[in-house]
Tab-separated table of C-alpha atoms in Angstrom:
chain	number	residue	atom	x	y	z
A	29	UNK	CA	195.598	133.018	137.562
A	30	UNK	CA	199.306	133.382	138.429
A	31	UNK	CA	201.518	131.049	140.419
A	32	UNK	CA	201.436	131.204	144.210
A	33	UNK	CA	204.130	133.384	145.781
A	34	UNK	CA	207.148	131.572	147.176
A	35	UNK	CA	206.705	131.002	150.911
A	36	UNK	CA	202.926	131.609	150.885
A	37	UNK	CA	200.476	129.083	152.374
A	38	UNK	CA	199.212	128.139	148.894
A	39	UNK	CA	202.784	127.595	147.653
A	40	UNK	CA	203.566	125.300	150.611
A	41	UNK	CA	200.276	123.393	150.140
A	42	UNK	CA	201.084	122.868	146.445
A	43	UNK	CA	204.585	121.586	147.287
A	44	UNK	CA	203.166	119.107	149.827
A	45	UNK	CA	200.595	117.885	147.293
A	46	UNK	CA	203.302	117.444	144.658
A	47	UNK	CA	205.440	115.345	147.034
A	48	UNK	CA	202.661	112.923	147.997
A	49	UNK	CA	201.295	110.065	145.926
A	50	UNK	CA	198.650	111.101	143.432
A	51	UNK	CA	195.748	109.096	141.990
A	52	UNK	CA	196.883	106.338	139.622
A	53	UNK	CA	194.162	107.083	137.076
A	54	UNK	CA	195.681	110.517	136.415
A	55	UNK	CA	199.061	109.111	135.450
A	56	UNK	CA	200.234	108.857	131.840
A	57	UNK	CA	202.700	105.972	131.512
A	58	UNK	CA	203.827	106.864	127.986
A	59	UNK	CA	204.823	110.402	129.011
A	60	UNK	CA	205.647	109.348	132.600
A	61	UNK	CA	203.658	112.333	133.835
A	62	UNK	CA	201.532	112.473	136.967
A	63	UNK	CA	198.606	114.904	136.895
A	64	UNK	CA	197.023	116.204	140.069
A	65	UNK	CA	193.382	116.142	139.018
A	66	UNK	CA	190.993	115.276	136.187
A	67	UNK	CA	191.284	118.687	134.559
A	68	UNK	CA	195.096	118.496	134.544
A	69	UNK	CA	194.967	115.020	133.015
A	70	UNK	CA	192.510	116.192	130.352
A	71	UNK	CA	194.803	119.109	129.448
A	72	UNK	CA	197.774	116.742	129.290
A	73	UNK	CA	195.991	114.330	126.925
A	74	UNK	CA	195.337	117.217	124.520
A	75	UNK	CA	198.954	118.425	124.593
A	76	UNK	CA	201.219	118.083	121.561
A	77	UNK	CA	203.865	116.025	123.404
A	78	UNK	CA	201.239	113.482	124.503
A	79	UNK	CA	199.887	113.223	120.952
A	80	UNK	CA	203.420	112.484	119.689
A	81	UNK	CA	203.810	109.723	122.288
A	82	UNK	CA	200.452	108.261	121.231
A	83	UNK	CA	201.638	108.091	117.611
A	84	UNK	CA	204.761	106.218	118.750
A	85	UNK	CA	202.587	103.839	120.771
A	86	UNK	CA	200.214	103.265	117.837
A	87	UNK	CA	203.134	102.194	115.610
A	88	UNK	CA	204.035	99.271	117.879
A	89	UNK	CA	201.448	98.925	120.664
A	90	UNK	CA	202.162	95.277	121.520
A	91	UNK	CA	205.898	95.971	122.028
A	92	UNK	CA	205.174	98.803	124.483
A	93	UNK	CA	202.596	96.738	126.396
A	94	UNK	CA	204.979	93.748	126.561
A	95	UNK	CA	207.828	95.969	127.795
A	96	UNK	CA	205.665	97.634	130.452
A	97	UNK	CA	204.279	94.228	131.520
A	98	UNK	CA	207.796	92.796	131.838
A	99	UNK	CA	208.991	95.792	133.886
A	100	UNK	CA	205.894	95.641	136.110
A	101	UNK	CA	206.299	91.905	136.684
A	102	UNK	CA	210.048	92.186	137.409
A	103	UNK	CA	209.554	95.042	139.890
A	104	UNK	CA	206.655	93.299	141.585
A	105	UNK	CA	208.421	89.938	141.897
A	106	UNK	CA	211.582	91.651	143.164
A	107	UNK	CA	209.548	93.335	145.930
A	108	UNK	CA	207.822	90.042	146.753
A	109	UNK	CA	211.177	88.242	146.935
A	110	UNK	CA	212.989	90.940	148.923
A	111	UNK	CA	210.264	91.832	151.407
A	112	UNK	CA	208.262	88.626	151.885
A	113	UNK	CA	210.521	85.761	150.763
A	114	UNK	CA	208.400	82.626	150.412
A	115	UNK	CA	205.781	83.663	153.008
A	116	UNK	CA	202.090	83.448	152.094
A	117	UNK	CA	200.853	87.030	151.794
A	118	UNK	CA	197.768	89.012	150.736
A	119	UNK	CA	198.123	90.162	147.114
A	120	UNK	CA	196.599	93.572	147.818
A	121	UNK	CA	199.105	94.272	150.615
A	122	UNK	CA	202.037	93.618	148.267
A	123	UNK	CA	200.405	95.785	145.583
A	124	UNK	CA	199.997	98.679	148.046
A	125	UNK	CA	203.695	98.387	148.913
A	126	UNK	CA	204.585	98.296	145.217
A	127	UNK	CA	202.618	101.419	144.279
A	128	UNK	CA	204.110	103.220	147.291
A	129	UNK	CA	207.187	103.725	145.118
A	130	UNK	CA	206.572	106.768	142.894
A	131	UNK	CA	208.723	105.347	140.099
A	132	UNK	CA	206.698	102.153	139.664
A	133	UNK	CA	205.190	100.973	136.366
A	134	UNK	CA	201.425	101.440	136.507
A	135	UNK	CA	199.208	98.415	135.989
A	136	UNK	CA	196.952	100.249	133.531
A	137	UNK	CA	199.906	100.230	131.083
A	138	UNK	CA	200.313	96.425	131.236
A	139	UNK	CA	198.514	93.437	129.734
A	140	UNK	CA	196.621	92.895	133.013
A	141	UNK	CA	193.517	94.975	133.660
A	142	UNK	CA	193.203	94.135	137.350
A	143	UNK	CA	195.308	92.798	140.202
A	144	UNK	CA	193.191	89.617	140.165
A	145	UNK	CA	194.141	89.005	136.508
A	146	UNK	CA	197.808	89.450	137.396
A	147	UNK	CA	197.604	87.103	140.408
A	148	UNK	CA	195.841	84.410	138.339
A	149	UNK	CA	198.505	84.793	135.637
A	150	UNK	CA	201.276	84.309	138.247
A	151	UNK	CA	199.551	81.098	139.335
A	152	UNK	CA	199.183	79.796	135.769
A	153	UNK	CA	202.837	80.538	134.987
A	154	UNK	CA	203.946	78.701	138.149
A	155	UNK	CA	205.718	81.776	139.549
A	156	UNK	CA	203.551	81.757	142.683
A	157	UNK	CA	201.183	79.474	144.535
A	158	UNK	CA	197.865	81.353	144.546
A	159	UNK	CA	194.590	80.784	146.368
A	160	UNK	CA	191.428	82.814	146.893
A	161	UNK	CA	189.907	83.236	150.355
A	162	UNK	CA	187.177	85.404	151.908
A	163	UNK	CA	189.884	87.996	152.619
A	164	UNK	CA	190.934	88.145	148.959
A	165	UNK	CA	193.719	86.623	146.893
A	166	UNK	CA	196.823	85.264	148.595
A	167	UNK	CA	200.027	84.063	147.075
A	168	UNK	CA	203.331	82.583	147.992
A	169	UNK	CA	206.454	82.906	145.871
A	170	UNK	CA	207.580	79.572	144.475
A	171	UNK	CA	210.995	78.448	145.653
A	172	UNK	CA	212.663	75.139	144.689
A	173	UNK	CA	211.645	73.717	148.091
A	174	UNK	CA	208.023	74.868	147.708
A	175	UNK	CA	207.924	73.493	144.140
A	176	UNK	CA	209.202	70.103	145.349
A	177	UNK	CA	206.535	70.053	148.078
A	178	UNK	CA	203.842	70.853	145.506
A	179	UNK	CA	205.060	68.101	143.175
A	180	UNK	CA	205.097	65.647	146.102
A	181	UNK	CA	201.533	66.638	147.099
A	182	UNK	CA	200.294	66.297	143.514
A	183	UNK	CA	201.943	62.868	143.169
A	184	UNK	CA	200.414	61.720	146.466
A	185	UNK	CA	196.956	62.971	145.411
A	186	UNK	CA	197.323	61.235	142.010
A	187	UNK	CA	198.298	57.956	143.690
A	188	UNK	CA	195.323	58.205	146.073
A	189	UNK	CA	192.959	58.772	143.135
A	190	UNK	CA	194.436	55.817	141.231
A	191	UNK	CA	194.126	53.539	144.280
A	192	UNK	CA	190.509	54.649	144.820
A	193	UNK	CA	189.680	54.028	141.152
A	194	UNK	CA	191.383	50.617	141.300
A	195	UNK	CA	189.322	49.645	144.376
A	196	UNK	CA	186.137	50.883	142.697
A	197	UNK	CA	186.858	48.865	139.525
A	198	UNK	CA	187.663	45.757	141.578
A	199	UNK	CA	184.448	46.177	143.573
A	200	UNK	CA	182.441	46.639	140.364
A	201	UNK	CA	184.017	43.478	138.879
A	202	UNK	CA	183.213	41.467	142.014
A	203	UNK	CA	179.662	42.829	142.092
A	204	UNK	CA	179.174	41.701	138.476
A	205	UNK	CA	180.340	38.187	139.374
A	206	UNK	CA	178.139	38.132	142.499
A	207	UNK	CA	175.059	39.464	140.690
A	208	UNK	CA	175.475	36.808	138.002
A	209	UNK	CA	175.641	34.077	140.658
A	210	UNK	CA	172.663	35.499	142.625
A	211	UNK	CA	170.513	35.912	139.533
A	212	UNK	CA	167.305	37.956	139.204
A	213	UNK	CA	166.564	37.988	142.955
A	214	UNK	CA	169.429	40.416	143.543
A	215	UNK	CA	168.144	42.896	140.958
A	216	UNK	CA	164.610	42.776	142.392
A	217	UNK	CA	165.878	43.493	145.926
A	218	UNK	CA	168.216	46.301	144.793
A	219	UNK	CA	170.377	45.627	147.823
A	220	UNK	CA	173.625	47.409	148.615
A	221	UNK	CA	176.639	45.177	149.122
A	222	UNK	CA	178.102	45.899	152.557
A	223	UNK	CA	181.049	43.521	152.393
A	224	UNK	CA	182.498	41.290	149.703
A	225	UNK	CA	183.203	37.874	151.251
A	226	UNK	CA	184.792	36.142	148.262
A	227	UNK	CA	184.412	35.737	144.522
A	228	UNK	CA	180.912	34.268	144.830
A	229	UNK	CA	179.528	35.683	148.060
A	230	UNK	CA	178.714	39.035	149.616
A	231	UNK	CA	176.977	40.481	152.664
A	232	UNK	CA	173.965	42.571	151.592
């Protein structure tokens, strides 16, 4: 079947299709070629040029994956920084904006299989503050101010936990002293101490 004539309806339709975004699964990152459908992608994977690229990839797969991952991360973080600053934003919304650029690095060429994996990785690396809600994953880019706030919150939480543990240990020590002074009667009653009066007395 020949090519559509220039100016015909089919020719115009093909040009419009070529301009728009195509499905990500029919994109070959190694060859940087976008195919329009499954058949086109299948034909591309059997082509000689694609086979040559696969041989190059096979020689040093980890290097290619690391490079693609680095490019993906840099592009993504740049978009997050430029468009959203340090605002808390839905991860999927940012991803949709990112893939809106035809020249982007595709996630299927990186070390992350899904967007969730990538978001969790950003959280682990401390590049973003991430949290999961009913509406999906959200993150906020870490800035020095945000990092300081997080450190302050963690310190406060740690101090609260220590104070609670200290009170619990003190209460346990006092209870031991009280139970020794009360003797077997206390154990038989299995009472709960409401208020510690002093070293040798308590309200049950």
